[in-house]
């Protein structure tokens, strides 16, 4: 067997060594440029919550722990971080907690109020913080991390080369303030027809406290839904120079508070630069939201044209 499958044995050995050697201490935190790739900051407020958190017990700090990081325990852990938000920043944004990776179940409390519980799974997810939960001045953010059930942990341990279990927040945590109307998600599909490249775009536009865009004060009825009409435009520009090569034109969208609208665009470009490993040509797809000529939100994501053929 060794003579017939030498390469397979080498690959298996390397994989086993890599799995054994994998350790969270090898993780390097994301830099500002890396964060900017998936969190556009031109119209958004990004507060990095990485660093020192307090591990709590019955409301009393026990020790300081560092996030992102792992915690050696099999019991629920309460982590608290205190931040300060100024009035000028608080009222201009809708707020979210963005977590890039938690293994176990997590519960979010803001200023002592329960917000949401999420199963974890070490996948990125976002939790929207309801309006008027955050206040001007000092705010406390608590994350209750609970271990996966014993049955789930047992099943995972049966997997070949199963990882050692670690509790805690293993990736970065951000408090993100978006405008009250913002682009929440973008789906893109590129095609070719001769020398013309086409981009089909589906943008999800979300509404937060849209009354503030209208200059209206929040009423006492929490069920009152505000509405605002905005214009949404998609454009494609060269990454290396910023030149806009094609744009969709503005589309009028009426968005309601705590609702979403899907907007579709079609962009065409003649003789697009094609992406390849040897020449990774990229464009920036930009989604702009305006109201009465005033910029509200800008969302950017890299885009490349490529074809795959099998011969």
Coordinates of C-alpha atoms in Angstrom, one line a residue:
X1 CA 0.0 0.0 0.0
X2 CA 2.9 2.3 0.8
X3 CA 4.3 1.8 -2.6
X4 CA 1.0 2.4 -4.5
X5 CA -0.2 5.4 -2.6
X6 CA 2.9 7.4 -1.4
X7 CA 1.3 10.8 -2.1
X8 CA -1.9 9.9 -0.3
X9 CA 0.0 8.9 2.8
X10 CA 2.0 12.1 2.7
X11 CA -1.1 14.3 2.5
X12 CA -2.9 12.4 5.3
X13 CA 0.2 12.8 7.5
X14 CA 0.4 16.5 6.8
X15 CA -3.3 17.0 7.5
X16 CA -3.0 15.1 10.8
X17 CA 0.0 17.2 11.9
X18 CA -1.8 20.5 10.9
X19 CA -4.9 19.5 12.8
X20 CA -2.9 18.5 15.9
X21 CA -0.9 21.7 15.8
X22 CA -3.9 24.0 15.2
X23 CA -4.2 26.4 18.2
X24 CA -6.2 29.5 18.7
X25 CA -3.0 31.3 19.9
X26 CA -1.9 31.3 16.3
X27 CA -4.8 33.5 15.3
X28 CA -3.9 37.0 14.2
X29 CA -6.5 39.7 14.6
X30 CA -7.8 41.5 11.5
X31 CA -6.2 44.7 10.5
X32 CA -8.1 47.9 9.6
X33 CA -7.8 47.3 5.9
X34 CA -9.1 43.8 6.2
X35 CA -12.1 45.0 8.2
X36 CA -12.8 47.7 5.7
X37 CA -13.2 45.0 3.0
X38 CA -16.5 43.7 4.5
X39 CA -17.5 46.7 6.6
X40 CA -17.6 49.9 4.5
X41 CA -16.9 52.8 6.8
X42 CA -17.6 55.9 4.7
X43 CA -21.1 56.3 6.1
X44 CA -21.0 53.9 9.0
X45 CA -19.6 54.0 12.5
X46 CA -17.4 51.0 13.5
X47 CA -16.4 50.5 17.1
X48 CA -14.0 47.6 17.6
X49 CA -14.8 45.8 20.8
X50 CA -11.8 43.6 20.8
X51 CA -9.6 43.9 23.8
X52 CA -10.3 43.7 27.5
X53 CA -13.7 42.4 28.8
X54 CA -14.7 41.8 32.4
X55 CA -15.8 38.2 33.4
X56 CA -18.7 38.7 35.7
X57 CA -20.3 36.7 38.5
X58 CA -23.5 37.9 40.2
X59 CA -22.7 41.4 38.9
X60 CA -19.2 41.4 40.3
X61 CA -16.1 41.4 38.1
X62 CA -14.0 38.3 38.6
X63 CA -11.2 38.8 36.1
X64 CA -10.2 40.5 32.9
X65 CA -10.3 38.4 29.7
X66 CA -9.1 39.3 26.2
X67 CA -11.4 39.1 23.2
X68 CA -11.0 37.4 20.8
X69 CA -9.9 34.5 22.9
X70 CA -10.9 31.2 24.5
X71 CA -11.9 30.4 28.0
X72 CA -11.2 27.1 29.8
X73 CA -14.5 26.2 31.4
X74 CA -17.6 24.1 30.9
X75 CA -20.0 26.5 32.6
X76 CA -21.8 29.6 31.2
X77 CA -19.7 32.7 31.2
X78 CA -20.9 36.3 31.4
X79 CA -18.6 38.9 29.7
X80 CA -19.2 42.6 30.1
X81 CA -17.8 45.6 28.2
X82 CA -18.6 49.2 28.9
X83 CA -18.5 51.8 26.1
X84 CA -19.3 55.4 25.8
X85 CA -21.4 56.8 22.9
X86 CA -21.8 60.5 22.2
X87 CA -25.2 62.0 21.3
X88 CA -24.1 63.1 17.9
X89 CA -23.2 59.6 16.9
X90 CA -26.0 57.7 18.7
X91 CA -28.9 59.4 17.1
X92 CA -27.5 59.3 13.5
X93 CA -27.3 55.5 13.3
X94 CA -29.1 52.2 13.7
X95 CA -26.9 49.9 15.8
X96 CA -25.9 46.3 15.4
X97 CA -23.5 43.9 17.1
X98 CA -21.4 42.1 14.6
X99 CA -19.8 38.9 15.7
X100 CA -17.3 37.1 13.4
X101 CA -17.2 33.8 15.3
X102 CA -18.6 32.2 18.5
X103 CA -18.5 28.4 18.9
X104 CA -21.3 28.0 21.5
X105 CA -24.6 29.6 22.3
X106 CA -24.5 33.3 23.0
X107 CA -27.0 35.7 24.6
X108 CA -26.8 39.5 24.2
X109 CA -27.9 41.9 26.9
X110 CA -27.5 45.7 26.4
X111 CA -27.8 47.9 29.5
X112 CA -29.4 45.0 31.3
X113 CA -32.0 44.3 28.7
X114 CA -32.2 41.0 26.9
X115 CA -31.9 41.4 23.1
X116 CA -31.3 38.0 21.5
X117 CA -30.0 34.5 21.8
X118 CA -28.0 32.9 19.0
X119 CA -26.8 29.3 18.6
X120 CA -23.2 30.2 17.5
X121 CA -21.6 27.7 15.2
X122 CA -18.4 29.8 14.5
X123 CA -20.1 31.6 11.6
X124 CA -20.4 35.4 11.3
X125 CA -23.7 36.9 12.3
X126 CA -25.2 40.3 13.2
X127 CA -27.7 41.2 16.0
X128 CA -29.7 44.4 15.5
X129 CA -30.1 46.4 18.8
X130 CA -33.6 47.9 19.1
X131 CA -34.0 51.7 19.1
X132 CA -33.7 53.5 22.4
X133 CA -31.8 50.6 24.1
X134 CA -28.5 52.3 23.8
X135 CA -28.3 55.7 25.5
X136 CA -26.1 58.8 25.4
X137 CA -23.1 58.3 27.6
X138 CA -22.1 55.0 29.2
X139 CA -23.5 51.7 27.9
X140 CA -22.9 48.1 29.1
X141 CA -22.8 45.2 26.7
X142 CA -23.0 41.7 28.2
X143 CA -22.5 38.5 26.3
X144 CA -23.5 35.2 28.1
X145 CA -21.6 32.4 26.4
X146 CA -23.1 28.9 27.2
X147 CA -21.5 25.6 26.2
X148 CA -22.9 23.4 23.6
X149 CA -25.1 20.6 24.9
X150 CA -23.3 17.4 26.1
X151 CA -24.9 15.4 23.3
X152 CA -23.7 17.8 20.6
X153 CA -20.2 17.9 22.0
X154 CA -20.2 14.1 22.2
X155 CA -21.3 13.7 18.5
X156 CA -18.6 16.2 17.4
X157 CA -15.9 14.4 19.3
X158 CA -16.6 11.2 17.2
X159 CA -15.4 13.1 14.0
X160 CA -12.1 12.2 12.6
X161 CA -9.4 14.7 13.6
X162 CA -12.1 16.5 15.7
X163 CA -10.9 19.8 17.1
X164 CA -10.4 20.5 20.8
X165 CA -13.4 22.5 22.1
X166 CA -12.8 26.1 23.1
X167 CA -15.4 28.4 24.7
X168 CA -15.4 32.2 24.3
X169 CA -15.5 34.7 21.4
X170 CA -12.9 33.3 19.1
X171 CA -13.1 36.1 16.5
X172 CA -13.6 39.8 16.6
X173 CA -16.7 41.7 17.9
X174 CA -17.8 45.1 16.5
X175 CA -20.5 47.6 17.4
X176 CA -21.7 48.9 14.0
X177 CA -23.8 52.0 13.4
X178 CA -25.5 52.1 10.0
X179 CA -27.5 55.0 8.6
X180 CA -31.3 54.7 9.2
X181 CA -31.6 53.4 5.6
X182 CA -28.7 51.2 4.5
X183 CA -27.7 48.4 2.1
X184 CA -27.6 45.3 4.2
X185 CA -26.7 42.7 1.5
X186 CA -25.7 42.5 -2.1
X187 CA -25.9 39.4 -4.4
X188 CA -24.0 39.6 -7.7
X189 CA -23.9 37.4 -10.9
X190 CA -21.7 38.2 -13.8
X191 CA -22.1 36.9 -17.4
X192 CA -20.6 37.4 -20.8
X193 CA -22.1 37.9 -24.2
X194 CA -19.4 38.2 -26.8
X195 CA -17.1 41.1 -25.6
X196 CA -19.8 42.5 -23.3
X197 CA -19.8 41.8 -19.6
X198 CA -23.1 42.0 -17.6
X199 CA -23.6 42.3 -13.9
X200 CA -26.9 41.4 -12.3
X201 CA -27.2 42.9 -8.9
X202 CA -29.7 42.3 -6.1
X203 CA -29.4 44.7 -3.2
X204 CA -31.3 44.4 0.0
X205 CA -32.2 47.8 1.4
X206 CA -33.1 47.9 5.1
X207 CA -35.0 50.6 7.0
X208 CA -34.2 51.5 10.6
X209 CA -35.6 54.5 12.4
X210 CA -36.6 56.2 9.1
X211 CA -38.5 59.0 11.0
X212 CA -35.2 60.6 11.8
X213 CA -34.5 61.0 8.0
X214 CA -37.7 63.0 7.9
X215 CA -36.8 65.1 10.9
X216 CA -39.7 63.7 12.9
X217 CA -39.5 62.8 16.5
X218 CA -40.3 59.3 17.7
X219 CA -43.9 58.9 18.9
X220 CA -45.0 57.0 22.0
X221 CA -46.6 54.2 19.9
X222 CA -43.9 51.6 19.2
X223 CA -46.0 50.1 16.4
X224 CA -46.1 53.3 14.4
X225 CA -44.3 52.7 11.1
X226 CA -42.5 55.6 9.4
X227 CA -41.9 55.7 5.6
X228 CA -39.2 57.4 3.6
X229 CA -38.5 57.6 -0.1
X230 CA -34.9 57.3 -1.2
X231 CA -33.1 56.9 -4.5
X232 CA -30.8 53.9 -4.9
X233 CA -28.1 53.6 -7.6
X234 CA -25.5 51.0 -8.5
X235 CA -22.3 51.7 -10.3
X236 CA -19.1 49.9 -11.3
X237 CA -15.7 51.6 -11.0
X238 CA -12.1 50.7 -11.6
X239 CA -10.4 49.7 -8.4
X240 CA -7.0 51.0 -9.4
X241 CA -8.2 54.5 -10.4
X242 CA -11.7 55.0 -9.1
X243 CA -13.1 55.8 -12.6
X244 CA -16.8 55.0 -12.9
X245 CA -17.2 52.7 -16.0
X246 CA -20.9 52.1 -15.9
X247 CA -23.9 53.0 -13.7
X248 CA -27.5 52.0 -13.5
X249 CA -29.3 55.3 -12.9
X250 CA -31.3 56.1 -9.8
X251 CA -34.2 53.9 -8.7
X252 CA -36.9 55.4 -6.3
X253 CA -37.6 53.1 -3.3
X254 CA -40.1 53.7 -0.5
X255 CA -38.7 52.0 2.7
X256 CA -40.6 51.5 5.9
X257 CA -39.3 51.3 9.5
X258 CA -37.9 47.8 10.3
X259 CA -38.7 46.6 6.8
X260 CA -36.6 45.6 3.8
X261 CA -36.8 46.1 0.0
X262 CA -35.0 44.1 -2.7
X263 CA -33.8 46.3 -5.6
X264 CA -32.4 44.8 -8.8
X265 CA -30.0 46.4 -11.2
X266 CA -28.4 45.4 -14.5
X267 CA -25.0 46.8 -15.5
X268 CA -23.2 46.3 -18.8
X269 CA -19.6 47.0 -19.7
X270 CA -17.8 46.6 -23.0
X271 CA -14.5 44.6 -23.0
X272 CA -14.2 44.3 -19.2
X273 CA -10.9 43.5 -17.6
X274 CA -10.9 39.8 -16.7
X275 CA -9.8 38.4 -13.4
X276 CA -7.2 35.7 -13.3
X277 CA -4.7 34.4 -10.8
X278 CA -1.9 35.9 -12.8
X279 CA -3.7 39.2 -13.3
X280 CA -6.3 39.7 -10.6
X281 CA -8.2 42.6 -12.1
X282 CA -11.0 43.9 -9.8
X283 CA -13.7 46.4 -9.9
X284 CA -15.6 48.0 -7.1
X285 CA -19.4 47.6 -7.1
X286 CA -20.9 50.6 -5.3
X287 CA -24.5 51.0 -4.1
X288 CA -25.4 54.6 -3.2
X289 CA -28.5 55.6 -1.3
X290 CA -29.5 59.3 -1.4
X291 CA -32.5 61.4 -0.2
X292 CA -33.2 64.8 -1.8
X293 CA -29.6 64.8 -3.2
X294 CA -28.0 64.1 0.2
X295 CA -25.9 61.0 0.6
X296 CA -27.3 58.5 3.2
X297 CA -25.3 55.3 2.7
X298 CA -22.5 53.9 0.5
X299 CA -21.9 50.2 0.2
X300 CA -18.8 48.8 -1.6
X301 CA -17.8 45.3 -2.5
X302 CA -15.1 44.0 -4.9
X303 CA -16.1 42.3 -8.1
X304 CA -14.2 40.4 -10.8
X305 CA -15.1 39.1 -14.3
X306 CA -13.9 35.6 -15.0
X307 CA -14.9 32.5 -17.0
X308 CA -14.3 28.9 -16.2
X309 CA -14.1 26.3 -18.9
X310 CA -13.6 22.5 -18.8
X311 CA -11.7 20.9 -21.7

